[in-house]
Coordinates of C-alpha atoms in Angstrom, one line a residue:
M28 CA 0.0 0.0 0.0
L29 CA 1.4 3.4 -1.0
N30 CA 1.2 6.1 1.6
I31 CA 3.2 9.2 2.4
D32 CA 4.6 7.8 5.7
I33 CA 6.1 4.7 4.0
L34 CA 7.5 6.9 1.2
S35 CA 9.0 9.3 3.7
R36 CA 10.8 6.5 5.6
F37 CA 12.1 5.0 2.4
I38 CA 13.6 8.4 1.4
E39 CA 15.1 8.8 4.8
N40 CA 16.5 5.3 5.2
N41 CA 18.1 5.4 1.8
K42 CA 19.3 9.0 2.1
L43 CA 17.7 9.9 -1.2
I44 CA 17.0 13.5 -0.4
E45 CA 18.7 16.0 2.0
K46 CA 17.6 19.3 3.4
E47 CA 17.8 22.2 0.8
D48 CA 18.2 19.8 -2.1
R49 CA 16.8 20.9 -5.5
V50 CA 15.0 18.0 -7.0
I51 CA 14.3 17.6 -10.7
L52 CA 11.4 15.3 -11.5
G53 CA 11.1 13.5 -14.8
V54 CA 7.4 13.7 -15.5
S55 CA 5.9 12.1 -18.6
G56 CA 2.3 12.5 -17.6
G57 CA 1.9 8.8 -16.9
A58 CA 0.7 7.2 -13.6
D59 CA 4.2 6.7 -12.1
S60 CA 5.6 10.1 -12.7
V61 CA 2.4 11.9 -11.8
C62 CA 2.3 10.0 -8.5
L63 CA 5.9 11.0 -7.9
L64 CA 5.1 14.6 -8.4
H65 CA 2.0 14.6 -6.2
T66 CA 3.7 12.7 -3.3
L67 CA 6.8 14.8 -3.3
C68 CA 4.8 18.0 -3.4
K69 CA 3.2 16.8 -0.1
L70 CA 6.6 16.2 1.4
Q71 CA 8.5 19.2 0.1
K72 CA 7.8 21.5 3.1
A73 CA 8.8 18.8 5.6
L74 CA 11.9 17.9 3.6
E75 CA 12.7 21.6 3.0
I76 CA 13.4 21.1 -0.7
R77 CA 12.5 22.8 -4.0
L78 CA 11.0 20.9 -6.9
F79 CA 11.4 21.3 -10.7
V80 CA 9.7 19.3 -13.4
V81 CA 11.2 18.2 -16.7
H82 CA 9.0 16.8 -19.5
I83 CA 10.6 15.2 -22.5
N84 CA 8.7 15.2 -25.8
H85 CA 10.3 12.4 -27.9
G86 CA 8.8 13.6 -31.2
I87 CA 7.1 10.2 -31.8
R88 CA 3.4 10.2 -30.9
G89 CA 2.2 13.4 -32.6
K90 CA -0.9 14.9 -31.0
E91 CA -0.8 12.4 -28.1
A92 CA 2.7 13.7 -27.2
S93 CA 1.4 17.3 -27.3
R94 CA -1.5 16.3 -25.1
D95 CA 0.8 14.9 -22.5
E96 CA 3.1 17.9 -22.5
N97 CA 0.1 20.3 -22.1
Y98 CA -1.3 18.2 -19.3
V99 CA 2.0 18.2 -17.4
K100 CA 2.4 21.9 -17.9
E101 CA -1.0 22.6 -16.5
L102 CA -0.5 20.2 -13.6
C103 CA 2.8 22.1 -12.7
N104 CA 0.9 25.4 -12.8
K105 CA -1.7 24.0 -10.5
L106 CA 0.9 22.7 -8.0
D107 CA 3.1 25.8 -8.4
V108 CA 6.2 23.8 -9.6
E109 CA 8.6 25.2 -12.2
F110 CA 8.2 23.4 -15.5
F111 CA 10.8 22.7 -18.3
S112 CA 9.9 21.1 -21.6
V113 CA 12.6 19.6 -23.9
H114 CA 11.9 18.4 -27.5
Y115 CA 13.9 15.6 -29.2
N116 CA 13.5 13.9 -32.6
I117 CA 14.2 10.4 -31.2
P118 CA 13.7 8.5 -34.5
K119 CA 16.3 10.7 -36.2
M120 CA 18.6 10.5 -33.1
A121 CA 18.4 6.7 -33.1
S122 CA 19.2 6.5 -36.8
M123 CA 22.2 8.8 -36.5
L124 CA 23.6 6.9 -33.5
K125 CA 22.7 3.5 -34.9
I126 CA 20.9 2.5 -31.7
S127 CA 17.3 1.5 -31.0
E128 CA 14.6 4.2 -30.4
E129 CA 14.3 2.8 -26.9
E130 CA 17.9 3.4 -26.1
A131 CA 17.9 6.8 -27.9
G132 CA 15.0 7.9 -25.7
R133 CA 16.8 6.9 -22.5
K134 CA 19.9 8.7 -23.6
A135 CA 17.9 11.9 -24.5
R136 CA 16.1 11.9 -21.2
Y137 CA 19.2 11.7 -19.0
E138 CA 21.1 14.2 -21.2
A139 CA 18.2 16.7 -20.7
F140 CA 18.1 16.0 -16.9
E141 CA 21.8 16.6 -16.6
N142 CA 21.8 19.8 -18.7
I143 CA 18.9 21.3 -16.7
A144 CA 20.5 20.2 -13.4
T145 CA 23.6 22.2 -14.4
D146 CA 21.5 25.2 -15.2
I147 CA 19.6 25.0 -11.9
S148 CA 22.9 24.6 -9.9
K149 CA 24.1 27.9 -11.4
T150 CA 20.8 29.9 -11.1
E151 CA 20.1 28.6 -7.6
G152 CA 23.7 29.1 -6.5
V153 CA 24.1 25.6 -5.1
D154 CA 26.7 22.8 -5.7
I155 CA 25.7 20.3 -8.3
S156 CA 25.7 17.6 -5.7
K157 CA 22.6 19.3 -4.1
V158 CA 20.6 18.9 -7.3
K159 CA 19.0 15.5 -7.4
I160 CA 17.2 13.9 -10.4
A161 CA 14.1 11.9 -9.4
I162 CA 12.9 9.1 -11.7
A163 CA 9.6 7.4 -11.2
H164 CA 10.8 3.7 -11.5
N165 CA 8.8 1.2 -9.4
K166 CA 9.0 -2.5 -8.4
N167 CA 7.6 -3.6 -11.7
D168 CA 10.3 -1.7 -13.6
N169 CA 12.9 -3.3 -11.4
A170 CA 11.6 -6.8 -12.1
E171 CA 11.5 -6.1 -15.9
T172 CA 15.1 -4.8 -15.7
M173 CA 16.3 -7.9 -13.8
L174 CA 14.7 -10.3 -16.2
H175 CA 16.0 -8.4 -19.2
N176 CA 19.5 -8.4 -17.7
L177 CA 19.3 -12.1 -16.8
S178 CA 18.2 -12.9 -20.3
R179 CA 21.2 -11.0 -21.7
G180 CA 23.6 -12.9 -19.4
S181 CA 24.7 -10.0 -17.1
G182 CA 25.5 -12.0 -13.9
I183 CA 25.0 -10.7 -10.3
S184 CA 25.4 -7.1 -11.4
G185 CA 22.3 -7.4 -13.5
L186 CA 20.3 -9.1 -10.8
K187 CA 20.6 -6.1 -8.5
G188 CA 18.1 -4.4 -10.9
I189 CA 17.5 -0.7 -10.5
L190 CA 19.1 1.1 -7.6
A191 CA 17.2 3.4 -5.3
K192 CA 20.1 5.8 -5.5
N193 CA 22.8 6.0 -8.1
G194 CA 24.9 9.1 -7.7
R195 CA 22.5 12.1 -7.9
I196 CA 19.8 10.0 -9.5
I197 CA 17.1 8.9 -7.1
R198 CA 14.0 6.6 -7.3
P199 CA 11.7 7.3 -4.4
L200 CA 8.9 5.1 -5.7
L201 CA 11.0 2.0 -6.1
I202 CA 9.5 0.4 -3.0
F203 CA 6.0 0.4 -4.6
T204 CA 4.4 -1.8 -7.3
R205 CA 2.7 -0.3 -10.3
A206 CA -0.7 -1.5 -8.9
E207 CA -0.1 0.3 -5.6
I208 CA 0.7 3.5 -7.5
E209 CA -2.4 3.3 -9.6
E210 CA -4.5 2.5 -6.5
Y211 CA -3.1 5.6 -4.8
L212 CA -4.0 7.8 -7.8
N213 CA -7.5 6.4 -8.1
E214 CA -8.2 6.8 -4.4
N215 CA -7.1 10.4 -4.5
K216 CA -8.9 11.0 -7.8
I217 CA -5.7 12.2 -9.6
E218 CA -5.8 12.1 -13.3
Y219 CA -2.9 10.8 -15.5
M220 CA -2.2 10.1 -19.1
T221 CA -1.7 6.8 -20.8
D222 CA 1.0 6.4 -23.4
S223 CA -0.5 4.2 -26.2
T224 CA 3.0 2.9 -27.1
N225 CA 3.2 1.2 -23.7
L226 CA 0.4 -1.2 -24.9
E227 CA 2.4 -2.2 -28.0
N228 CA 5.0 -4.9 -28.0
E229 CA 7.5 -3.2 -30.3
Y230 CA 10.0 -2.6 -27.4
T231 CA 11.6 -5.3 -25.3
R232 CA 10.4 -3.9 -22.0
N233 CA 6.8 -3.8 -23.2
V234 CA 7.0 -7.5 -24.1
L235 CA 8.1 -8.3 -20.6
R236 CA 5.5 -6.0 -19.1
N237 CA 2.5 -7.1 -21.3
E238 CA 3.3 -10.7 -21.9
V239 CA 5.9 -12.4 -19.7
F240 CA 5.1 -11.0 -16.2
P241 CA 1.3 -11.6 -16.5
I242 CA 2.1 -15.2 -17.3
L243 CA 4.5 -15.5 -14.4
T244 CA 2.0 -13.9 -12.0
K245 CA -0.8 -16.2 -13.1
Y246 CA 1.0 -19.5 -13.4
V247 CA 4.1 -19.3 -11.3
N248 CA 3.7 -17.0 -8.3
S249 CA 1.2 -14.2 -7.7
N250 CA 3.8 -12.3 -5.7
V251 CA 6.5 -12.5 -8.4
I252 CA 7.1 -8.7 -8.6
N253 CA 7.8 -8.4 -4.8
N254 CA 10.0 -11.6 -4.9
F255 CA 12.1 -10.1 -7.7
Y256 CA 12.5 -7.0 -5.5
K257 CA 13.7 -9.0 -2.5
T258 CA 16.2 -10.8 -4.7
S259 CA 17.5 -7.6 -6.2
T260 CA 18.3 -6.2 -2.7
V261 CA 20.3 -9.4 -1.9
A262 CA 22.1 -9.3 -5.2
A263 CA 22.9 -5.6 -4.7
E264 CA 24.6 -6.4 -1.4
A265 CA 26.6 -9.2 -3.0
D266 CA 27.5 -7.0 -6.0
E267 CA 28.7 -4.2 -3.8
Y268 CA 30.9 -6.6 -1.9
F269 CA 32.5 -8.1 -5.0
E270 CA 32.9 -4.7 -6.6
D271 CA 34.7 -3.4 -3.6
S272 CA 37.0 -6.4 -3.5
A273 CA 37.7 -6.0 -7.2
K274 CA 38.5 -2.3 -6.8
K275 CA 41.0 -3.1 -4.0
F276 CA 42.7 -5.8 -6.1
C277 CA 42.9 -3.5 -9.1
E278 CA 44.3 -0.6 -7.1
K279 CA 47.4 -2.8 -6.6
N280 CA 47.4 -4.9 -9.8
L281 CA 45.9 -2.8 -12.6
K282 CA 48.2 -0.2 -14.1
A283 CA 47.6 2.4 -16.8
E284 CA 50.0 2.3 -19.8
G285 CA 49.7 5.9 -20.8
N286 CA 47.2 6.1 -23.7
R287 CA 47.8 2.5 -24.6
G288 CA 45.4 0.9 -22.2
Y289 CA 45.8 -1.1 -19.0
T290 CA 47.8 -4.1 -17.8
L291 CA 46.5 -6.5 -15.2
K292 CA 48.8 -9.0 -13.4
R293 CA 47.7 -12.3 -14.7
N294 CA 49.1 -14.7 -12.1
E295 CA 47.5 -12.7 -9.3
L296 CA 44.2 -12.7 -11.1
I297 CA 43.9 -16.4 -11.7
E298 CA 44.8 -17.2 -8.1
H299 CA 41.4 -15.8 -7.1
P300 CA 38.0 -17.6 -7.2
H301 CA 36.2 -17.5 -10.5
I302 CA 33.4 -15.1 -9.2
L303 CA 35.9 -12.5 -7.9
G304 CA 38.0 -12.9 -11.1
T305 CA 35.0 -12.0 -13.3
Y306 CA 34.5 -8.8 -11.2
I307 CA 38.2 -7.9 -11.5
I308 CA 38.0 -8.3 -15.3
R309 CA 34.8 -6.3 -15.4
Y310 CA 36.4 -3.5 -13.3
A311 CA 39.4 -3.4 -15.7
L312 CA 37.1 -3.2 -18.7
K313 CA 35.1 -0.4 -17.1
E314 CA 38.2 1.6 -16.4
L315 CA 39.3 1.2 -20.0
L316 CA 35.9 2.2 -21.4
K317 CA 35.7 5.1 -19.0
E318 CA 38.7 6.7 -20.6
K319 CA 36.7 6.8 -23.8
K320 CA 33.5 7.9 -22.0
L321 CA 31.8 4.7 -22.8
G322 CA 29.7 2.4 -20.6
I323 CA 30.0 -1.3 -20.1
K324 CA 26.3 -1.9 -20.8
D325 CA 27.0 -4.1 -23.8
I326 CA 29.8 -6.2 -22.3
G327 CA 28.0 -9.2 -20.9
M328 CA 29.1 -12.2 -18.8
V329 CA 29.9 -14.2 -22.0
H330 CA 32.6 -11.6 -22.9
I331 CA 34.0 -11.5 -19.3
E332 CA 34.1 -15.4 -19.3
D333 CA 36.0 -15.3 -22.5
V334 CA 38.6 -13.0 -20.9
W335 CA 38.8 -15.3 -17.9
Q336 CA 39.5 -18.3 -20.2
L337 CA 42.1 -16.2 -22.0
A338 CA 43.9 -15.6 -18.7
H339 CA 44.1 -19.4 -18.2
G340 CA 45.1 -20.1 -21.7
E341 CA 48.2 -20.0 -23.9
N342 CA 50.6 -17.1 -23.8
G343 CA 50.5 -14.7 -26.8
K344 CA 46.8 -15.2 -27.5
K345 CA 44.5 -12.3 -28.2
L346 CA 40.7 -11.7 -27.8
D347 CA 38.6 -9.1 -29.7
L348 CA 35.6 -7.6 -27.8
K349 CA 33.1 -4.9 -28.6
Y350 CA 34.0 -1.2 -28.8
D351 CA 37.2 -2.2 -30.6
I352 CA 38.7 -3.7 -27.4
K353 CA 41.6 -6.1 -27.6
V354 CA 42.8 -8.2 -24.7
Y355 CA 46.2 -9.9 -24.8
N356 CA 47.6 -12.8 -22.8
D357 CA 51.1 -11.4 -22.5
Y358 CA 52.9 -13.8 -20.2
K359 CA 52.7 -12.1 -16.8
Y360 CA 49.9 -9.7 -17.8
L361 CA 46.6 -9.3 -19.4
R362 CA 46.7 -6.2 -21.5
F363 CA 43.5 -4.3 -22.2
V364 CA 43.7 -2.0 -25.3
Q365 CA 40.8 0.1 -26.8
G366 CA 40.9 1.7 -30.2
G367 CA 43.4 -0.5 -32.0
D368 CA 47.0 -0.7 -30.7
E369 CA 47.9 -2.1 -34.1
K370 CA 47.2 1.2 -35.9
E371 CA 50.0 2.9 -37.7
R372 CA 52.5 4.8 -35.6
K373 CA 51.3 8.4 -35.4
S374 CA 54.5 10.1 -34.2
G375 CA 56.9 8.6 -36.9
F376 CA 60.2 7.1 -36.0
P377 CA 63.0 8.6 -33.9
E378 CA 65.8 10.6 -35.4
I379 CA 69.1 8.7 -35.7
R380 CA 72.5 10.4 -35.7
Y381 CA 75.7 8.6 -36.9
G382 CA 79.3 9.3 -36.2
V383 CA 82.6 7.6 -36.7
F384 CA 85.9 7.6 -34.7
S385 CA 89.1 5.6 -34.4
N386 CA 90.4 6.4 -30.9
F387 CA 88.4 4.3 -28.4
S388 CA 88.8 2.0 -25.4
M389 CA 87.0 -1.3 -25.2
K390 CA 86.0 -0.5 -21.5
D391 CA 84.0 2.5 -22.8
I392 CA 81.7 0.5 -25.0
P393 CA 78.1 1.6 -24.1
G394 CA 75.6 -1.0 -22.9
D395 CA 71.8 -0.3 -22.7
G396 CA 70.7 3.2 -23.7
N397 CA 70.2 5.4 -26.6
I398 CA 73.9 5.0 -27.9
K399 CA 75.4 2.0 -29.5
W400 CA 78.9 1.3 -30.9
L401 CA 79.3 -0.9 -34.0
D402 CA 82.2 -2.0 -36.2
F403 CA 82.2 0.7 -38.9
D404 CA 84.0 -1.4 -41.5
K405 CA 81.8 -4.4 -41.1
V406 CA 78.6 -2.4 -41.4
L407 CA 79.8 -0.5 -44.4
R408 CA 81.0 -3.7 -46.1
D409 CA 77.6 -5.4 -45.7
I410 CA 75.8 -2.3 -47.0
V411 CA 78.0 -2.4 -50.1
K412 CA 77.3 -6.1 -50.5
Y413 CA 73.5 -5.6 -50.1
T414 CA 73.2 -2.5 -52.4
G415 CA 75.8 -3.7 -54.9
E416 CA 77.3 -0.2 -55.0
S417 CA 81.1 0.2 -54.9
L418 CA 82.7 2.5 -52.3
C419 CA 86.2 3.0 -51.0
I420 CA 85.6 2.2 -47.4
N421 CA 89.2 2.9 -46.2
S422 CA 89.6 6.4 -47.6
V423 CA 89.9 9.1 -44.9
V424 CA 88.9 11.7 -47.5
S425 CA 85.5 10.0 -48.0
K426 CA 84.6 9.7 -44.3
D427 CA 81.6 12.1 -44.6
N428 CA 80.5 10.5 -47.8
N429 CA 80.7 7.1 -46.0
L430 CA 78.4 8.4 -43.2
K431 CA 75.9 9.7 -45.7
F432 CA 76.0 6.4 -47.5
I433 CA 75.3 4.5 -44.2
E434 CA 72.5 6.9 -43.2
K435 CA 70.9 6.4 -46.7
N436 CA 71.1 2.6 -46.6
I437 CA 70.3 1.7 -43.0
A438 CA 66.5 1.6 -42.8
V439 CA 64.8 2.9 -39.6
R440 CA 61.4 1.3 -39.4
G441 CA 59.0 -0.9 -37.4
Y442 CA 59.6 -4.6 -36.9
M443 CA 58.4 -6.8 -39.8
S444 CA 57.8 -10.5 -40.3
G445 CA 60.9 -11.9 -41.9
D446 CA 63.4 -9.8 -40.1
F447 CA 66.3 -11.7 -38.6
I448 CA 69.3 -10.9 -36.3
Q449 CA 72.6 -12.6 -35.7
I450 CA 73.0 -13.9 -32.1
K451 CA 75.9 -15.9 -30.6
S452 CA 74.4 -19.2 -31.7
G453 CA 73.7 -18.1 -35.3
K454 CA 71.0 -16.3 -37.3
K455 CA 67.6 -16.1 -35.7
A456 CA 64.2 -14.7 -36.8
V457 CA 63.2 -11.7 -34.7
K458 CA 59.8 -13.2 -34.3
K459 CA 61.3 -16.3 -32.7
L460 CA 63.5 -14.1 -30.6
F461 CA 60.5 -12.2 -29.3
T462 CA 58.9 -15.5 -28.3
D463 CA 62.0 -16.9 -26.6
E464 CA 62.5 -13.7 -24.7
K465 CA 58.8 -13.6 -23.7
I466 CA 58.2 -10.2 -25.2
P467 CA 54.4 -9.5 -25.0
V468 CA 52.7 -9.6 -28.3
S469 CA 51.0 -6.2 -27.6
I470 CA 54.3 -4.3 -27.4
R471 CA 56.2 -6.0 -30.2
K472 CA 54.9 -3.4 -32.7
E473 CA 56.5 -0.7 -30.6
H474 CA 60.0 -1.9 -31.4
I475 CA 62.3 0.0 -33.8
V476 CA 64.7 -1.8 -36.0
L477 CA 67.7 -0.5 -37.9
T478 CA 68.3 -2.9 -40.8
I479 CA 70.3 -3.6 -43.9
G480 CA 67.5 -5.3 -45.8
S481 CA 66.0 -7.9 -43.5
C482 CA 69.2 -8.1 -41.5
V483 CA 68.7 -6.3 -38.2
V484 CA 71.6 -4.1 -37.1
W485 CA 69.9 -3.0 -33.8
I486 CA 66.5 -3.5 -32.4
F487 CA 65.0 -1.6 -29.4
K488 CA 61.7 -0.6 -27.9
E489 CA 61.2 3.2 -28.2
N490 CA 59.2 3.6 -25.0
K491 CA 59.5 1.8 -21.7
S492 CA 56.2 0.6 -20.2
P493 CA 55.0 1.7 -16.8
D494 CA 55.2 -1.9 -15.7
D495 CA 58.9 -1.9 -16.7
T496 CA 58.4 -4.3 -19.6
V497 CA 61.2 -2.7 -21.7
G498 CA 61.2 -5.1 -24.6
L499 CA 64.3 -6.1 -26.6
D500 CA 67.5 -4.0 -26.8
R501 CA 69.9 -6.0 -29.0
I502 CA 72.6 -5.4 -31.6
S503 CA 73.7 -7.9 -34.1
E504 CA 76.7 -10.1 -33.2
L505 CA 77.9 -9.4 -36.8
Y506 CA 78.8 -5.8 -36.0
K507 CA 79.9 -5.8 -32.4
V508 CA 83.1 -4.0 -31.6
D509 CA 86.0 -6.3 -30.7
L510 CA 89.8 -6.2 -30.5
Y511 CA 90.1 -6.2 -34.3
T512 CA 87.9 -3.2 -34.8
N513 CA 89.7 -0.2 -36.5
K514 CA 86.9 2.4 -36.6
V515 CA 83.7 2.7 -34.5
L516 CA 80.3 3.6 -35.9
K517 CA 78.4 5.5 -33.2
I518 CA 74.6 5.3 -33.5
E519 CA 72.6 7.6 -31.3
V520 CA 68.8 7.8 -31.0
L521 CA 67.6 11.3 -30.7
G522 CA 64.2 12.7 -29.7
D523 CA 62.4 13.5 -26.5
K524 CA 60.6 10.2 -26.2
Y525 CA 63.6 8.0 -26.1
E526 CA 65.8 10.3 -24.1
R527 CA 63.1 10.8 -21.4
E528 CA 62.6 7.1 -21.0
S529 CA 66.2 6.0 -21.2

């Protein structure tokens, strides 16, 4: 039974509204939203709040939509509540965004609520946190949402249904059924409008409302709506517990890789029970999508399960998900990348400077870093052999020409299939070297190679990762400086990126 006392206690117990809040009500003119407006009007003096009404005209139902808008406007005048009307062309919006009209309508409503909330915050001179958005969802809406989510395979997070409070969005009528709301309106002789599209089964929610739940109520359990609500409160508690546990885990084990995405420690992940593991993966995906201002609504349990199986599978494997998300099993890590880490390099390749000198000491040979020493004569000889051009490699006079010749014929590019490098045991494909050195697949494309044809002179990774996965830094055994070296070819990588990270 809906009465003001029960509503007031629900608002207080769930801390939905605080003193001096400005509350925006979404009022369509239907039973639920009209009930919300009337009941909060009765409570506004006791709660010490101000009410505002927003009506959304979706541009779908023609004269019927205009009728509803006029009704809500007149009702607000009668109740002395400030009224805002916002018009959208939902069919056009759905077509442009390539989403359903149902989803476009939801997007439009919340966009309008947020815009008006911002304006009210400014005109009223209050912090945005003091502006609440009240939606007239009830127990039936909650049950329909739960069943829809369950059908889509959303796991526990979907079974929690609709929350009474989600940030600044509140749902004061969530404790009541649709029948209780209509009973309250009839007893108090309060008129409301009926949206004819609610009677059609064109939308998923309408099918559940008009077909599925009447069958469940008649043939399974007459109290099915209330039972769904009880289940949702238990699921919400469980979901909050696992969400909190996943957050604590990720604070230690999930690391951002600049604009590349995130890395998650794989071994630590798979040590946890399956249920917590799925929440950890979901949290990682949410963080990745949040960077692009996307929600996780279309990432279901089936996708999260796929990532869980990837984590337990073979190293080097990759998984493609929605929103252009790629997840890599990279030995110690799962790497989450959105937007295509395999796209072409945007910043080009680093600048390389070459030099040559004869006076050197073997103890001064540089190790890791942006400078390498190679045997000048051997490099030049192999370039001549590769290009087929003749050059006097021992002439002091032609030193500058020799350096220009080297710069012209040593390619600076990204790693390619077919590249090979000379190691102590012989010639080895770079791809095989990556595998043997356990270099993650997701960062192999970041390597720079200096090559004579397919023969790698030096391979290195331009940027170090935040997780200290630095990749390969290897020069060919063919060109290493030794006791028989006469002249040294100095190769230096220039540019802010490499120097900052080295």
